[in-house]
Amino acid sequence: MKNNKSRTVAVSKSTSAGSPVHSQQTTNPQHPVLTQINVFPVKSIGGLSQSQAWVEKQGLCFDRRFMVAKIDGSMLTARKYPELVKVTATLQPHGLTLSFPNMLPLVLKYADFTMNEANAQVWNDSFSAYTTLSKADAWFSQITGEQVRLLYTGDQSNRVRPKIQQNVSFADGYPLLVISEASLDALNTRSSQHHTMDQFRTNLVVGGTEAFAEDSWKRIRIGEVEFESVKPCARCILTTVDPKTGHFNELKEPLATLSSFRSDSTGDVYFGQNLVALNEGVIKAGDTIEILESKAKERYPDNSSLNLTLTCVEREDIARDFCTFWLEPTKQQTLPAYQPGQHLPLQVEINGEYVARRYTLSSSPSRPGRYGISVKRIDNGRVSNWLHDNLQIGDTLVAEKPDGTFHLGLHTDKLLLLSAGSGIAPMISMLRYLADHDKVHDVIFHHQCRCQADIPYRDELADLAAKYPQLKVIFVLSQPDADWDGLSGRLTENHLKYIPAITERQVFVCGPDAFMSEAKALLLRAGVAETNYHQEAFGPARGNTEQAAQDVTISVDGNLFRGNNQGTLLEQAEDAGLSIANSCRTGFCGACKVTLESGEVEQPDVPALLPGEKEDGKVLACCCIPKTDVEFRS
């Protein structure tokens, strides 16, 4: 085995990638400065910051020289196995030590490697790599939960990328990545959350520039090395993995924010610039960056709708453990318009963790200037209980503009507004809207709750019923009080008898999942046309967890395999050994767009599906879930 340069180059200091190390070299503060050098010894694990590094044409020494792979050699990354980011490395003169929480460290010595030639695949690049040790394979197999092996590039990577005519390590596509601190600051200004450079897994961090100055660099020199910028770096779901916890961000940040102002016409999201080294040499933290040649910056449309900062101005108790929080804009923002029935995406910080939820607006767009969300305290309701206990008048929270497909639309005549529990929120919004426009023509307002103390908006609904004889309000209690003289019990066919002309009505239903399932079955049996039935659905369609798991047959471009009705098409195709083009894996970029030829899928509303595409059979493999036997064409 040849002497491995990456095993012998000295490193002056090594820390976690989140802790920049600055050399004592003085620099002109008016010039860009290299503030941090990061290497990732194993693809997808945590990074290390170094005070200096040896640059080879295949990348920084120690960077992505190892990769966790399936037995067939195809790469495993934190895109699908996010826990890999919690693996940390310590570099040693003759090898490295890898650590993972609650596991014994893995000590690797280069001299012990079996060095058997093995197939390796990174995206569409197939090449030869080398085996390491069986104990390394077992260690990573325990972390990922499946049989894998740890591969090594060898002294010189055998992977040659035609686009740059250079050898490249196990990196995704290019040897190095550079991002400026100012670019990260610009992102954080727009995002509702704070992001760190760790999330972007960059090799070189630059200070002393304006935001996105790196977009204009064609050739630069750092220390002894000249670099060429070859293309902007397309970002994926890996940026949404918390480097400390190994968990995906619920709000898909920072990808969601980046997609609003750093995406091109194809939907790809860009942050940072890919570099190739034109020669070998040493670079050091603190080196001045010399701009040798510039280029025109890429231009991205700014489609951002800045997040809303809302202040709680009133808490209104509407029933037992049921409160309406009235919210007004904090920063003199104009509240976006919405339709009655739509919900408000918001996030709260609980014990240092950002948690996202959607609450239907109980306010009406006919009463502008403030939003109202009606929140019921529920057992184990993490956010609902936090709001009840912590959100006081004067407190603020962050929200996005209201959205959702469940809303009143153009329907104003012959309505049945059927709800249970907190599902009353969209119904009161719709009724307030109708009343404010004097369009309460023929409305049945039917609500189910436990007892009289749980009836929300009771006085307001009584006043509206007195004002509008065309409005009929029905309360049904599942555990009625002794003095209750109204309807009782859970929703049955008998209750539907109190609703005149039920088959002629547009029916809107909202409440707990079990209630909505039973309501739909009863109403369709009663003769309500499915086209007249409208049901709220909270959250993204990520697998039909209410439906029992069952096998389905999936065909992708004529390739048949057995799948199920729980996982996404992309995940199941990958498990079956089929490759579907993809990038972000979150529904932002559209790279995995395919055509549904036959069968049914669940397809959530995501940014990459343009208006009309769903109707044309377009779906995204990364987030559509087969419901029946299906056939797709790429």
XYZ file of C-alpha atoms in Angstrom:
634
model
C 0.000 0.000 0.000
C 1.403 3.392 -0.943
C 2.280 5.983 1.641
C -0.930 7.927 2.179
C -0.400 11.669 2.218
C -3.698 12.139 4.058
C -2.306 10.047 6.899
C 0.884 12.001 7.362
C 0.059 15.694 6.886
C 0.264 17.481 10.234
C -2.745 19.350 11.558
C -1.977 22.154 13.952
C -5.307 22.147 15.739
C -8.638 20.368 15.347
C -12.016 21.188 16.910
C -15.672 20.708 16.095
C -16.760 22.318 12.848
C -18.912 24.810 14.725
C -15.897 26.380 16.468
C -13.750 28.440 14.115
C -10.016 28.413 14.751
C -8.104 31.574 13.843
C -4.384 31.692 13.231
C -2.229 34.494 14.554
C -1.636 35.808 11.041
C -2.688 39.424 10.656
C -4.751 40.386 7.647
C -6.098 43.475 6.038
C -9.688 43.731 7.342
C -10.773 45.265 4.034
C -10.100 41.991 2.217
C -11.977 38.703 2.465
C -10.405 36.389 5.012
C -10.541 32.611 5.417
C -12.015 32.233 8.915
C -12.643 28.492 9.073
C -11.489 25.245 7.435
C -13.684 22.171 7.883
C -13.178 18.545 6.956
C -15.640 15.666 7.173
C -13.559 12.475 7.363
C -16.552 10.217 6.705
C -19.282 11.377 4.317
C -22.309 12.676 6.307
C -20.712 12.638 9.772
C -19.950 15.686 11.903
C -17.172 18.013 10.792
C -13.836 19.110 12.223
C -12.398 22.606 12.106
C -8.665 22.910 11.402
C -6.275 25.801 11.684
C -4.556 24.727 8.456
C -4.990 22.091 5.793
C -3.194 20.515 2.864
C -5.195 20.911 -0.332
C -5.087 18.208 -2.988
C -6.912 18.325 -6.295
C -9.248 15.616 -4.985
C -10.134 17.827 -2.002
C -8.827 18.710 1.444
C -6.773 16.045 3.166
C -9.018 13.922 5.415
C -12.179 15.224 3.735
C -14.776 12.608 2.682
C -12.135 9.892 2.347
C -14.547 7.385 3.909
C -18.164 6.570 3.076
C -20.835 4.351 4.607
C -22.296 2.235 1.823
C -24.737 -0.553 1.232
C -23.304 -3.961 0.414
C -23.667 -3.172 -3.297
C -21.563 -0.033 -2.835
C -24.299 2.606 -3.144
C -23.873 5.482 -0.736
C -25.724 5.969 2.538
C -26.064 9.558 3.717
C -27.709 11.589 6.445
C -30.427 12.528 3.973
C -32.027 9.209 4.873
C -30.020 8.314 7.992
C -29.815 11.653 9.835
C -28.301 10.050 12.945
C -24.998 9.851 11.038
C -24.368 13.538 11.768
C -23.857 12.644 15.428
C -20.795 10.584 14.563
C -17.631 12.579 15.364
C -14.037 11.928 14.362
C -10.672 12.448 16.018
C -7.728 12.402 13.616
C -4.571 10.582 14.672
C -1.155 10.114 12.985
C -1.902 6.572 11.811
C -5.684 6.517 11.631
C -8.767 7.979 13.275
C -11.204 7.321 16.096
C -14.953 7.630 15.550
C -17.435 8.259 18.351
C -21.217 8.018 18.648
C -23.425 8.562 21.732
C -23.810 5.491 23.962
C -21.452 3.356 21.859
C -17.829 2.372 22.360
C -15.476 4.385 20.121
C -14.320 2.841 16.865
C -10.519 2.961 16.572
C -9.232 2.602 13.000
C -5.620 2.208 11.883
C -4.834 2.520 8.194
C -2.267 -0.285 8.383
C -4.988 -2.740 9.483
C -7.330 -2.105 6.530
C -8.139 -5.130 4.361
C -7.936 -2.903 1.256
C -9.969 -5.258 -0.907
C -11.281 -3.557 -4.019
C -15.032 -2.893 -3.808
C -17.658 -1.211 -5.940
C -18.707 2.290 -4.860
C -21.403 4.601 -6.165
C -21.982 8.283 -5.435
C -25.047 9.467 -7.305
C -24.401 8.381 -10.928
C -20.648 7.916 -10.506
C -19.550 4.269 -10.217
C -15.914 3.571 -9.330
C -13.642 1.370 -7.238
C -12.973 1.959 -3.537
C -11.523 -0.202 -0.779
C -12.821 -2.112 2.222
C -11.645 -1.167 5.701
C -12.401 -3.456 8.667
C -15.270 -5.765 9.591
C -15.521 -4.059 12.982
C -16.098 -0.743 11.178
C -18.858 -2.329 9.082
C -20.504 -3.711 12.240
C -20.195 -0.381 14.071
C -21.968 1.587 11.356
C -24.495 -1.224 10.835
C -25.527 -0.793 14.464
C -26.062 2.940 13.945
C -28.018 2.678 10.691
C -29.982 -0.448 11.550
C -29.032 -2.262 8.370
C -26.028 -4.126 7.016
C -23.508 -1.635 5.655
C -19.786 -1.346 5.098
C -17.281 1.464 5.566
C -15.389 2.160 2.328
C -12.138 4.058 1.848
C -10.968 5.994 -1.233
C -7.367 4.863 -0.909
C -4.380 7.166 -1.381
C -5.856 8.571 -4.549
C -9.568 8.411 -5.272
C -10.432 6.342 -8.352
C -13.431 8.521 -9.009
C -12.917 10.911 -11.908
C -15.631 13.459 -12.616
C -15.820 14.200 -16.369
C -17.209 17.693 -15.792
C -14.018 18.869 -14.109
C -11.563 16.209 -15.329
C -10.322 15.668 -11.793
C -10.339 12.974 -9.176
C -12.864 13.609 -6.421
C -13.350 11.980 -3.029
C -16.703 10.674 -1.796
C -18.057 14.275 -1.830
C -21.392 14.704 -3.585
C -20.017 16.248 -6.740
C -17.130 18.668 -6.294
C -14.004 18.717 -4.122
C -14.662 21.837 -2.033
C -17.399 24.251 -0.974
C -17.094 27.882 0.152
C -19.702 30.030 1.955
C -19.342 33.514 3.431
C -20.404 34.434 6.934
C -22.354 37.362 5.472
C -24.436 34.949 3.366
C -25.378 33.019 6.494
C -26.274 36.292 8.216
C -28.514 37.218 5.267
C -30.289 33.878 5.559
C -30.778 34.289 9.300
C -32.251 37.750 8.752
C -35.001 36.187 6.657
C -35.535 32.940 8.535
C -37.629 32.600 11.665
C -34.906 30.363 13.105
C -31.200 30.758 13.733
C -28.949 28.636 11.529
C -25.297 27.738 11.900
C -22.626 27.003 9.320
C -22.570 23.384 10.570
C -25.860 22.758 8.756
C -24.262 23.500 5.372
C -21.200 21.259 5.747
C -18.907 23.692 3.993
C -15.125 23.288 3.763
C -14.216 26.965 3.641
C -15.856 29.809 5.561
C -15.045 33.387 4.587
C -15.368 36.615 6.548
C -15.092 40.272 5.606
C -17.439 40.230 2.600
C -20.911 41.327 1.662
C -23.666 38.720 1.485
C -23.235 36.274 -1.415
C -19.971 37.858 -2.533
C -18.770 34.316 -3.273
C -21.322 34.145 -6.103
C -19.156 36.601 -8.058
C -15.846 34.749 -7.652
C -14.477 32.904 -10.683
C -10.875 32.362 -9.537
C -9.423 33.017 -6.097
C -6.147 32.360 -4.277
C -5.914 31.307 -0.658
C -2.448 30.790 0.762
C -0.500 28.599 -1.673
C -3.546 27.385 -3.611
C -5.526 28.759 -6.510
C -9.176 27.713 -6.781
C -11.760 27.942 -9.546
C -15.450 28.323 -8.831
C -17.327 25.886 -11.064
C -20.993 26.182 -10.051
C -23.314 27.192 -7.230
C -24.085 24.444 -4.729
C -27.600 22.978 -4.888
C -28.901 22.277 -1.396
C -30.979 19.371 -0.148
C -32.823 18.056 2.889
C -29.519 17.431 4.680
C -29.404 21.133 5.551
C -32.528 20.617 7.676
C -30.860 18.040 9.948
C -29.920 19.402 13.382
C -26.185 18.637 13.720
C -26.562 18.080 17.458
C -29.711 15.968 17.652
C -29.722 14.267 14.256
C -33.391 15.181 13.792
C -35.016 16.786 10.763
C -36.393 20.286 11.268
C -40.206 20.214 11.378
C -40.452 23.422 9.347
C -37.900 22.196 6.771
C -35.705 25.132 7.630
C -33.436 26.549 6.335
C -34.461 24.976 3.022
C -37.910 26.560 3.153
C -36.504 30.066 3.515
C -33.766 29.523 0.946
C -36.330 28.277 -1.564
C -38.071 31.641 -1.358
C -35.088 33.722 -2.520
C -32.310 31.395 -3.718
C -34.037 29.036 -6.160
C -33.976 28.937 -9.941
C -36.686 28.175 -12.489
C -36.294 24.415 -11.942
C -36.838 24.767 -8.204
C -33.268 23.894 -7.196
C -32.107 25.813 -4.127
C -28.553 27.239 -4.011
C -26.302 28.333 -1.167
C -22.500 28.454 -1.492
C -20.124 27.863 -4.399
C -18.402 24.637 -5.452
C -14.653 24.942 -5.979
C -11.875 22.916 -7.591
C -8.215 23.331 -6.664
C -5.913 24.154 -9.574
C -2.776 23.163 -7.629
C -1.808 21.628 -4.301
C -0.574 23.451 -1.217
C -1.266 24.685 2.296
C -4.061 27.025 3.358
C -4.451 28.512 6.829
C -7.261 30.107 8.792
C -6.558 33.826 8.639
C -5.260 33.771 5.059
C -6.359 36.695 2.902
C -8.450 35.699 -0.105
C -7.252 37.222 -3.346
C -9.900 37.614 -6.057
C -8.136 36.795 -9.318
C -11.143 36.758 -11.654
C -14.792 37.648 -11.205
C -17.998 36.525 -12.884
C -21.599 37.723 -13.063
C -23.649 36.624 -10.082
C -26.464 34.170 -10.550
C -29.843 35.871 -10.254
C -32.684 34.331 -8.269
C -36.218 35.732 -8.011
C -37.165 36.884 -4.536
C -40.478 35.142 -3.871
C -40.252 35.448 -0.125
C -43.170 36.433 2.001
C -41.470 37.490 5.184
C -42.568 35.700 8.323
C -45.129 37.412 10.482
C -44.325 38.408 14.044
C -47.612 38.435 15.939
C -48.359 39.814 19.399
C -51.036 38.361 21.651
C -53.376 41.280 22.447
C -56.238 39.372 24.091
C -57.061 35.980 25.609
C -60.749 35.100 25.377
C -62.069 32.056 27.218
C -64.802 30.586 25.030
C -65.432 27.359 26.988
C -63.751 25.191 29.583
C -60.076 24.739 28.637
C -60.810 26.448 25.318
C -59.258 29.847 24.614
C -59.124 32.208 21.653
C -55.803 33.996 21.339
C -56.208 37.259 19.463
C -53.067 38.238 17.547
C -52.025 41.476 15.885
C -48.936 42.264 13.777
C -45.931 43.470 15.747
C -43.762 45.079 13.086
C -46.407 47.219 11.356
C -46.902 44.412 8.868
C -50.085 44.104 6.881
C -51.737 40.816 7.712
C -52.103 38.613 4.626
C -55.659 37.945 3.511
C -57.191 34.518 3.948
C -60.404 32.634 3.331
C -62.737 31.504 6.114
C -61.657 27.993 7.101
C -57.941 28.314 6.356
C -55.286 27.741 8.994
C -52.321 29.669 10.349
C -48.899 27.952 10.344
C -47.043 29.029 13.455
C -44.134 27.972 15.598
C -43.281 28.260 19.256
C -40.054 27.701 21.140
C -40.438 25.104 23.888
C -37.384 24.385 26.017
C -35.082 25.625 23.278
C -36.760 23.599 20.509
C -38.847 25.133 17.744
C -42.131 23.281 17.314
C -44.475 23.906 14.385
C -48.241 23.595 14.382
C -51.181 24.761 12.293
C -54.247 26.221 13.946
C -57.367 27.060 12.007
C -58.287 30.722 12.172
C -61.525 31.244 14.069
C -61.474 34.905 13.128
C -63.099 36.084 9.917
C -61.365 37.882 7.035
C -64.331 40.233 7.081
C -62.893 41.641 10.322
C -59.339 42.649 9.292
C -56.434 43.732 11.468
C -56.139 40.718 13.740
C -56.080 36.942 13.636
C -57.810 34.688 16.117
C -56.852 31.075 16.856
C -59.080 29.052 19.176
C -57.051 26.418 21.003
C -58.454 23.643 23.172
C -56.314 22.137 25.906
C -55.967 18.398 25.268
C -54.233 15.511 27.001
C -50.562 15.391 25.972
C -51.098 18.358 23.663
C -47.572 19.730 23.672
C -48.205 23.021 21.855
C -51.850 23.572 22.812
C -51.046 23.196 26.500
C -47.945 25.364 26.144
C -50.055 28.135 24.598
C -52.585 27.941 27.422
C -49.882 28.049 30.068
C -47.409 30.481 28.544
C -48.778 32.767 25.813
C -49.839 35.902 27.655
C -50.891 39.353 26.473
C -47.815 41.112 25.080
C -46.018 37.897 24.117
C -45.074 37.288 20.500
C -44.864 34.299 18.214
C -43.818 33.708 14.603
C -46.241 32.650 11.879
C -46.435 32.297 8.124
C -49.271 33.486 5.925
C -52.521 31.482 6.261
C -53.133 28.703 3.797
C -55.108 25.510 3.285
C -57.601 24.061 0.818
C -60.437 23.700 3.342
C -62.414 26.917 3.112
C -65.852 28.250 2.326
C -65.062 29.260 -1.250
C -68.131 30.378 -3.184
C -70.583 28.270 -1.186
C -73.155 30.348 0.718
C -76.466 28.525 0.249
C -77.679 25.333 1.956
C -74.725 24.632 4.199
C -74.088 22.061 6.911
C -71.209 23.087 9.182
C -70.501 19.935 11.192
C -67.811 19.919 13.876
C -66.595 18.358 17.088
C -64.158 19.644 19.724
C -61.731 22.239 18.426
C -63.038 21.570 14.906
C -65.519 24.345 15.556
C -62.850 26.956 14.717
C -63.252 26.965 10.908
C -67.029 26.758 11.265
C -67.266 29.882 13.411
C -64.970 31.648 10.944
C -67.269 30.701 8.063
C -70.404 31.709 9.961
C -68.939 35.068 11.023
C -67.971 35.716 7.414
C -71.467 34.884 6.171
C -73.089 37.022 8.858
C -70.841 40.015 8.143
C -71.860 39.821 4.466
C -75.518 39.168 5.278
C -75.367 35.803 3.505
C -76.769 33.530 6.199
C -79.370 31.994 3.876
C -79.800 28.373 4.957
C -77.165 27.174 7.419
C -77.191 24.260 9.862
C -74.485 24.721 12.501
C -74.060 21.330 14.203
C -71.442 20.918 16.947
C -70.594 17.994 19.202
C -68.808 18.251 22.540
C -68.779 16.569 25.923
C -71.003 18.672 28.236
C -72.450 22.137 28.627
C -69.219 23.571 30.062
C -67.490 22.582 26.827
C -69.851 24.403 24.446
C -67.824 27.184 22.761
C -69.167 30.500 21.457
C -72.520 29.697 23.080
C -73.705 33.290 23.552
C -72.442 34.451 20.144
C -74.180 31.574 18.374
C -77.405 32.236 20.273
C -77.296 35.900 19.191
C -76.686 34.936 15.554
C -79.527 32.399 15.614
C -81.858 35.069 16.996
C -80.810 37.498 14.272
C -80.963 35.019 11.377
C -83.989 32.707 11.295
C -82.308 30.865 8.398
C -79.614 29.687 10.862
C -80.218 26.568 12.939
C -77.709 25.851 15.724
C -77.576 22.301 17.100
C -75.411 21.218 20.038
C -75.022 17.512 20.804
C -73.418 16.422 24.089
C -71.734 13.050 24.476
C -71.873 13.238 28.306
C -74.877 15.486 28.917
C -75.628 17.193 32.221
C -78.768 16.193 34.122
C -80.592 19.367 33.070
C -79.687 19.075 29.374
C -82.782 18.848 27.157
C -81.039 18.810 23.787
C -79.576 16.013 21.672
C -76.993 13.688 23.176
C -74.660 10.836 22.265
C -72.074 10.454 19.543
C -72.946 11.234 15.930
C -75.394 8.683 14.483
C -77.887 8.391 11.653
C -80.563 9.537 14.099
C -78.832 12.909 14.524
C -78.813 13.430 10.762
C -82.634 13.322 10.798
C -82.601 16.771 12.424
C -80.880 18.216 9.344
C -83.432 19.072 6.627
C -82.581 18.619 2.946
C -79.250 17.062 3.870
C -78.563 15.722 0.372
C -78.889 19.224 -1.093
C -76.280 20.785 1.183
C -72.602 21.570 0.877
C -71.175 19.814 3.918
C -68.064 21.016 5.790
C -66.674 18.714 8.494
C -63.882 19.276 11.001
C -62.905 17.542 14.217
C -60.884 14.615 15.537
C -59.889 11.994 12.950
C -62.270 9.343 14.296
C -65.162 11.818 14.242
C -64.460 12.859 10.644
C -64.166 9.253 9.473
C -67.489 8.315 11.041
C -69.172 11.510 9.832
C -68.102 10.907 6.243
C -69.378 7.328 6.292
C -72.746 8.388 7.733
C -73.206 11.329 5.366
C -72.345 9.385 2.227
C -74.735 6.629 3.283
C -77.386 9.299 3.815
C -77.033 10.314 0.173
C -74.657 13.287 0.344
C -72.669 13.431 -2.884
C -68.913 13.134 -2.395
C -68.481 16.302 -4.457
C -70.524 18.148 -1.807
C -68.425 16.789 1.067
C -65.492 18.905 2.336
C -63.244 17.734 5.158
C -60.369 19.402 6.962
C -57.039 17.589 7.077
C -54.318 18.876 9.384
C -50.631 18.520 8.517
C -48.892 17.169 5.422
C -49.983 13.922 3.850
C -47.100 11.776 5.033
C -48.433 8.266 4.922
C -51.961 7.190 5.729
C -51.385 6.115 9.312
C -55.108 5.550 9.806
C -55.178 2.974 7.008
C -53.922 -0.492 7.784
C -50.630 -1.260 6.089
C -50.981 -3.343 2.967
C -48.834 -4.399 0.035
C -49.197 -2.750 -3.360
C -47.523 -3.295 -6.719
C -45.441 -0.354 -7.926
C -44.192 0.122 -11.477
C -41.636 2.807 -12.381
C -40.875 2.972 -16.109
C -41.827 -0.687 -16.429
C -39.775 -1.854 -13.429
C -42.122 -3.753 -11.102
C -41.607 -4.256 -7.366
C -43.646 -4.867 -4.243
C -44.279 -1.888 -2.010
C -46.765 -0.664 0.568
C -49.223 2.122 1.303
C -47.130 3.723 4.052
C -43.807 4.896 2.570
C -43.024 7.434 -0.124
C -42.450 6.332 -3.695
C -38.850 7.553 -3.577
C -37.969 5.634 -0.419
C -39.602 2.454 -1.654
C -37.977 2.681 -5.090
C -34.564 3.155 -3.474
C -35.155 0.189 -1.188
C -35.982 -1.862 -4.295
C -32.736 -0.798 -5.956
C -34.276 1.642 -8.451
C -32.940 5.145 -8.982
C -35.289 8.130 -9.291
C -33.758 11.564 -9.859
C -34.019 13.656 -6.699
C -32.403 16.516 -4.872
C -34.108 18.193 -1.913
C -36.365 15.233 -0.888
C -38.815 17.727 0.643
C -41.092 18.827 -2.215
C -39.289 22.105 -2.889
C -37.253 21.464 -6.026
C -39.325 19.192 -8.277
C -36.354 17.073 -9.388
C -38.267 13.871 -8.570
C -41.427 14.810 -10.494
C -43.019 11.817 -12.236
C -46.326 11.117 -13.973
C -48.936 8.864 -12.390
C -50.172 6.628 -15.220
C -52.615 4.534 -13.171
C -53.671 3.983 -9.565
C -54.044 6.401 -6.648
C -51.553 8.175 -4.396
C -51.579 10.613 -1.520
C -49.843 13.774 -2.716
C -49.529 16.718 -0.302
C -49.577 20.292 -1.539
C -45.921 21.316 -1.880
C -44.174 24.253 -3.601
C -42.697 22.213 -6.461
C -46.110 21.187 -7.805
C -47.293 24.055 -9.959
C -50.975 24.935 -10.458
C -52.655 22.395 -12.719
C -49.880 19.810 -12.526
C -51.745 17.636 -10.031
C -54.678 17.479 -12.408
C -52.268 16.434 -15.177
C -51.116 13.470 -13.105
C -47.838 14.955 -11.910
C -46.648 13.826 -8.479
C -43.414 14.060 -6.524
C -41.715 10.783 -5.703
C -40.209 12.236 -2.522
C -43.555 12.831 -0.850
C -46.311 10.896 -2.661
C -47.494 7.668 -1.055
C -49.147 4.870 -3.069
C -52.680 3.991 -1.964
C -53.316 1.269 -4.550
C -51.353 -0.589 -7.206
C -49.678 2.207 -9.143
C -47.754 2.834 -12.341
C -45.419 5.801 -12.862
C -43.549 7.234 -15.827
C -40.499 9.419 -15.267
